[in-house]
Amino acid sequence: MDDLERIVDELALEAKSYPKGSKDRLKYLTKLTNVIQQSQPSCRNYFDLPYPIYRELQDEAIQETWCLLYEQQIDRYDPNEGHILRWFRKTLGFRFCDICAKYLNIRRNKKMKALKICMLAFFKGGENLGLLLLWQIIYANLVLPKTYKIQQQSLDEPVSQNDDPSSKTLLDLIEQPETAHPRHREYEKLRKLIEQDPTGQFREAHIRNNEEANFQAIALGRIDGRSWNDLSEQWNIKVSVLSSFYQRSIQRFKQIFRDYLDI
């Protein structure tokens, strides 16, 4: 037990000795809080969240841990069973993981809902589902990670940081229900980009020992509606291998998609 743990334990025992709601208990809980805060409790960013989101969720976890300490743990505390500071750090870690899991689940559900809406619109319009799915994957990787920064801005705030009075605001960029149109142009640009392969990298990236199974061929196959099983039989490659290579390649070519699709 180090000095900090000893001090925290002593303050916890002192606070426990006074009735709930009393001035003396509040006095020692305040001292206890200050000492623990000096240790700068924090959580590892296990989920690789954007820093602003990570800090927000960590602060929420810290607040919940304080509540558990004040409302339950102080009265249950037994110095023979452990140290308050260790309990705080361990509980904080668990609460942070729970809060992150809830956040990621909510975000995942929102993505799925948006995808279902797009798919229904495509089916009604007779559009190509393979092209839609490829666009959705690219959109999710390039655009959605930026949304947190946008959420905290005013809709009237210019997107550009320069002083140009004609700069568009966030409100200008939001498609309104009455005027919104399907992303036909974007989808067509995506297909042409895959077909033309301006950098040559789509054809060069292929599964080991099979140059025909390159990213361009796989992507165009999926755009044309071919199933994974169909492509698997053509090249005698497992579906899991094809799908994994496809996803990794999209990640690898992020910058190309960003440059040529303006997203």
Short mmCIF file of C-alpha atoms in Angstrom, two decimals:
data_model
loop_
_atom_site.label_atom_id
_atom_site.label_comp_id
_atom_site.label_asym_id
_atom_site.label_seq_id
_atom_site.Cartn_x
_atom_site.Cartn_y
_atom_site.Cartn_z
CA MET A 1 0.00 0.00 0.00
CA ASP A 2 1.45 3.37 -1.01
CA ASP A 3 0.94 6.70 0.76
CA LEU A 4 -1.88 7.80 -1.54
CA GLU A 5 -3.85 4.60 -0.95
CA ARG A 6 -3.34 4.95 2.81
CA ILE A 7 -4.59 8.56 2.83
CA VAL A 8 -7.65 7.65 0.74
CA ASP A 9 -8.48 4.72 3.03
CA GLU A 10 -8.21 6.88 6.14
CA LEU A 11 -10.49 9.54 4.68
CA ALA A 12 -13.01 6.89 3.60
CA LEU A 13 -13.11 5.41 7.12
CA GLU A 14 -13.49 8.85 8.63
CA ALA A 15 -16.36 9.72 6.28
CA LYS A 16 -18.02 6.37 7.00
CA SER A 17 -18.02 7.08 10.73
CA TYR A 18 -20.48 9.97 10.31
CA PRO A 19 -24.19 9.73 9.40
CA LYS A 20 -25.31 10.23 5.80
CA GLY A 21 -26.07 13.85 5.02
CA SER A 22 -24.12 15.19 7.98
CA LYS A 23 -21.72 18.10 7.59
CA ASP A 24 -18.82 16.02 8.91
CA ARG A 25 -19.38 13.26 6.35
CA LEU A 26 -19.60 15.86 3.58
CA LYS A 27 -16.39 17.43 4.85
CA TYR A 28 -14.41 14.18 4.59
CA LEU A 29 -16.03 13.16 1.31
CA THR A 30 -14.85 16.48 -0.13
CA LYS A 31 -11.31 15.79 1.07
CA LEU A 32 -11.53 12.26 -0.31
CA THR A 33 -12.69 13.57 -3.67
CA ASN A 34 -9.84 16.08 -3.89
CA VAL A 35 -7.22 13.44 -3.11
CA ILE A 36 -8.56 10.97 -5.69
CA GLN A 37 -8.81 13.73 -8.31
CA GLN A 38 -5.15 14.58 -7.71
CA SER A 39 -4.32 11.04 -8.84
CA GLN A 40 -5.91 11.97 -12.22
CA PRO A 41 -8.12 8.89 -12.71
CA SER A 42 -8.46 7.98 -16.37
CA CYS A 43 -9.43 5.15 -18.72
CA ARG A 44 -7.63 3.61 -21.65
CA ASN A 45 -9.19 4.33 -25.01
CA TYR A 46 -9.77 0.64 -25.73
CA PHE A 47 -12.27 1.37 -28.49
CA ASP A 48 -10.04 3.85 -30.34
CA LEU A 49 -12.71 6.56 -30.14
CA PRO A 50 -12.17 10.11 -31.45
CA TYR A 51 -10.59 12.12 -28.65
CA PRO A 52 -13.57 14.46 -27.95
CA ILE A 53 -15.94 11.49 -27.67
CA TYR A 54 -13.45 9.56 -25.55
CA ARG A 55 -13.16 12.47 -23.11
CA GLU A 56 -16.91 12.96 -22.92
CA LEU A 57 -17.58 9.27 -22.20
CA GLN A 58 -14.71 9.13 -19.72
CA ASP A 59 -16.10 12.12 -17.81
CA GLU A 60 -19.49 10.43 -17.69
CA ALA A 61 -17.91 7.24 -16.33
CA ILE A 62 -16.02 9.22 -13.67
CA GLN A 63 -19.22 10.93 -12.53
CA GLU A 64 -21.05 7.61 -12.26
CA THR A 65 -18.17 6.15 -10.25
CA TRP A 66 -18.29 9.09 -7.84
CA CYS A 67 -22.01 8.46 -7.32
CA LEU A 68 -21.41 4.78 -6.57
CA LEU A 69 -18.67 5.70 -4.12
CA TYR A 70 -20.77 8.24 -2.23
CA GLU A 71 -24.06 6.32 -2.24
CA GLN A 72 -22.89 2.74 -1.69
CA GLN A 73 -19.21 1.97 -1.37
CA ILE A 74 -18.38 4.25 1.59
CA ASP A 75 -20.85 2.47 3.86
CA ARG A 76 -19.75 -0.96 2.61
CA TYR A 77 -16.05 -0.21 2.89
CA ASP A 78 -14.00 -2.71 4.88
CA PRO A 79 -10.24 -1.94 5.04
CA ASN A 80 -9.53 -5.67 5.35
CA GLU A 81 -11.03 -6.36 1.92
CA GLY A 82 -9.11 -3.84 -0.17
CA HIS A 83 -8.33 -0.22 -0.86
CA ILE A 84 -10.79 2.46 -1.91
CA LEU A 85 -8.49 3.89 -4.58
CA ARG A 86 -8.08 0.49 -6.24
CA TRP A 87 -11.84 -0.02 -6.10
CA PHE A 88 -12.36 3.40 -7.71
CA ARG A 89 -9.98 2.70 -10.59
CA LYS A 90 -11.37 -0.76 -11.23
CA THR A 91 -14.99 0.41 -11.09
CA LEU A 92 -14.18 3.35 -13.35
CA GLY A 93 -12.78 0.96 -15.96
CA PHE A 94 -15.93 -1.17 -15.90
CA ARG A 95 -18.25 1.83 -16.08
CA PHE A 96 -16.28 3.29 -18.99
CA CYS A 97 -16.54 0.03 -20.94
CA ASP A 98 -20.30 -0.13 -20.31
CA ILE A 99 -20.83 3.47 -21.43
CA CYS A 100 -18.70 2.97 -24.56
CA ALA A 101 -20.61 -0.20 -25.43
CA LYS A 102 -23.92 1.67 -25.19
CA TYR A 103 -22.59 4.54 -27.30
CA LEU A 104 -21.25 2.23 -30.02
CA ASN A 105 -24.47 0.23 -30.07
CA ILE A 106 -26.55 3.39 -30.54
CA ARG A 107 -24.25 4.59 -33.33
CA ARG A 108 -24.36 1.17 -35.01
CA ASN A 109 -28.16 1.15 -34.90
CA LYS A 110 -28.28 4.60 -36.48
CA LYS A 111 -26.00 3.46 -39.30
CA MET A 112 -28.13 0.38 -39.93
CA LYS A 113 -31.32 2.44 -39.97
CA ALA A 114 -29.84 4.85 -42.50
CA LEU A 115 -28.64 1.94 -44.64
CA LYS A 116 -32.08 0.29 -44.60
CA ILE A 117 -33.70 3.54 -45.72
CA CYS A 118 -31.23 3.84 -48.61
CA MET A 119 -31.76 0.20 -49.60
CA LEU A 120 -35.54 0.61 -49.67
CA ALA A 121 -35.18 3.71 -51.83
CA PHE A 122 -32.90 1.83 -54.21
CA PHE A 123 -35.21 -1.17 -54.49
CA LYS A 124 -38.13 1.13 -55.31
CA GLY A 125 -36.07 2.94 -57.92
CA GLY A 126 -34.62 -0.22 -59.44
CA GLU A 127 -31.06 0.84 -58.64
CA ASN A 128 -27.98 -1.36 -58.27
CA LEU A 129 -27.69 -2.78 -54.76
CA GLY A 130 -24.02 -3.75 -55.13
CA LEU A 131 -23.09 -0.18 -56.00
CA LEU A 132 -25.14 1.10 -53.08
CA LEU A 133 -23.42 -1.21 -50.60
CA LEU A 134 -19.95 -0.23 -51.81
CA TRP A 135 -20.89 3.45 -51.51
CA GLN A 136 -22.23 2.90 -48.01
CA ILE A 137 -18.98 1.25 -46.88
CA ILE A 138 -16.89 4.11 -48.26
CA TYR A 139 -19.28 6.72 -46.85
CA ALA A 140 -19.16 5.10 -43.40
CA ASN A 141 -15.36 5.14 -43.39
CA LEU A 142 -14.81 8.64 -44.75
CA VAL A 143 -17.81 10.74 -43.71
CA LEU A 144 -19.36 9.33 -40.54
CA PRO A 145 -16.19 9.66 -38.41
CA LYS A 146 -16.40 13.43 -38.99
CA THR A 147 -19.97 13.80 -37.72
CA TYR A 148 -19.09 14.31 -34.06
CA LYS A 149 -17.23 17.52 -34.84
CA ILE A 150 -20.23 18.79 -36.79
CA GLN A 151 -22.75 18.03 -34.06
CA GLN A 152 -21.38 20.69 -31.72
CA GLN A 153 -21.39 23.48 -34.31
CA SER A 154 -24.19 25.92 -35.02
CA LEU A 155 -26.08 25.27 -38.24
CA ASP A 156 -25.39 28.88 -39.17
CA GLU A 157 -21.66 28.55 -38.60
CA PRO A 158 -19.57 28.57 -41.81
CA VAL A 159 -18.00 25.24 -42.66
CA SER A 160 -14.85 26.98 -43.93
CA GLN A 161 -12.58 28.67 -41.41
CA ASN A 162 -11.78 31.59 -43.75
CA ASP A 163 -13.53 34.95 -43.74
CA ASP A 164 -15.28 34.45 -47.08
CA PRO A 165 -18.85 35.80 -46.58
CA SER A 166 -20.12 33.43 -49.27
CA SER A 167 -18.85 30.38 -47.41
CA LYS A 168 -21.53 27.71 -47.00
CA THR A 169 -22.98 26.93 -43.59
CA LEU A 170 -23.87 23.52 -42.24
CA LEU A 171 -27.51 24.28 -42.92
CA ASP A 172 -26.69 24.82 -46.59
CA LEU A 173 -25.17 21.35 -46.79
CA ILE A 174 -28.09 19.49 -45.23
CA GLU A 175 -30.39 18.01 -47.85
CA GLN A 176 -33.95 19.10 -47.15
CA PRO A 177 -36.77 16.50 -47.49
CA GLU A 178 -38.53 18.47 -50.22
CA THR A 179 -35.45 18.93 -52.40
CA ALA A 180 -33.23 15.97 -51.58
CA HIS A 181 -32.41 13.71 -54.54
CA PRO A 182 -30.79 10.25 -54.70
CA ARG A 183 -27.02 10.31 -54.97
CA HIS A 184 -27.07 9.19 -58.62
CA ARG A 185 -24.12 11.37 -59.58
CA GLU A 186 -22.03 10.19 -56.64
CA TYR A 187 -22.78 6.53 -57.39
CA GLU A 188 -21.93 7.01 -61.06
CA LYS A 189 -18.65 8.73 -60.14
CA LEU A 190 -17.81 5.79 -57.90
CA ARG A 191 -18.43 3.25 -60.67
CA LYS A 192 -16.33 5.24 -63.15
CA LEU A 193 -13.53 5.62 -60.62
CA ILE A 194 -13.38 1.85 -60.09
CA GLU A 195 -13.50 1.17 -63.85
CA GLN A 196 -10.94 3.79 -64.89
CA ASP A 197 -8.57 3.15 -61.96
CA PRO A 198 -6.63 6.41 -62.52
CA THR A 199 -3.72 5.43 -60.26
CA GLY A 200 -3.60 1.78 -61.31
CA GLN A 201 -3.69 0.69 -57.69
CA PHE A 202 -7.09 -1.01 -57.89
CA ARG A 203 -5.73 -3.55 -60.40
CA GLU A 204 -2.39 -3.92 -58.65
CA ALA A 205 -3.96 -4.84 -55.32
CA HIS A 206 -4.80 -8.53 -55.57
CA ILE A 207 -5.08 -11.64 -53.45
CA ARG A 208 -1.80 -13.48 -53.11
CA ASN A 209 -0.97 -15.78 -56.04
CA ASN A 210 -4.04 -14.69 -58.00
CA GLU A 211 -3.68 -11.45 -59.96
CA GLU A 212 -7.13 -11.85 -61.49
CA ALA A 213 -8.71 -11.56 -58.04
CA ASN A 214 -7.79 -7.89 -57.72
CA PHE A 215 -9.74 -5.14 -55.99
CA GLN A 216 -11.06 -3.69 -59.24
CA ALA A 217 -12.44 -7.04 -60.42
CA ILE A 218 -14.00 -7.82 -57.05
CA ALA A 219 -15.54 -4.35 -56.67
CA LEU A 220 -16.98 -4.35 -60.20
CA GLY A 221 -18.30 -7.85 -59.63
CA ARG A 222 -20.10 -6.73 -56.51
CA ILE A 223 -21.37 -3.58 -58.24
CA ASP A 224 -22.81 -5.76 -61.02
CA GLY A 225 -24.71 -7.78 -58.43
CA ARG A 226 -22.56 -10.91 -58.36
CA SER A 227 -22.70 -12.81 -55.07
CA TRP A 228 -19.68 -13.65 -52.93
CA ASN A 229 -20.29 -17.34 -53.67
CA ASP A 230 -20.19 -16.66 -57.41
CA LEU A 231 -16.87 -14.82 -57.14
CA SER A 232 -15.55 -17.51 -54.82
CA GLU A 233 -16.26 -20.23 -57.39
CA GLN A 234 -14.73 -18.18 -60.22
CA TRP A 235 -11.36 -17.78 -58.50
CA ASN A 236 -11.51 -20.80 -56.19
CA ILE A 237 -11.01 -18.55 -53.17
CA LYS A 238 -12.94 -18.73 -49.91
CA VAL A 239 -15.69 -16.16 -49.42
CA SER A 240 -14.15 -15.07 -46.11
CA VAL A 241 -10.82 -14.37 -47.83
CA LEU A 242 -12.47 -12.37 -50.61
CA SER A 243 -14.62 -10.35 -48.24
CA SER A 244 -11.75 -9.62 -45.87
CA PHE A 245 -9.49 -8.49 -48.74
CA TYR A 246 -12.31 -6.31 -50.10
CA GLN A 247 -12.83 -4.53 -46.76
CA ARG A 248 -9.10 -4.03 -46.18
CA SER A 249 -8.68 -2.61 -49.67
CA ILE A 250 -11.40 -0.03 -49.11
CA GLN A 251 -9.55 1.07 -45.98
CA ARG A 252 -6.28 1.14 -47.91
CA PHE A 253 -7.69 3.29 -50.72
CA LYS A 254 -9.40 5.83 -48.45
CA GLN A 255 -7.31 8.71 -49.77
CA ILE A 256 -8.06 7.84 -53.40
CA PHE A 257 -11.80 7.78 -52.74
CA ARG A 258 -11.53 11.03 -50.80
CA ASP A 259 -9.58 12.78 -53.58
CA TYR A 260 -11.69 11.63 -56.53
CA LEU A 261 -15.15 11.58 -54.95
CA ASP A 262 -14.81 14.83 -52.98
CA ILE A 263 -16.10 13.33 -49.71
#
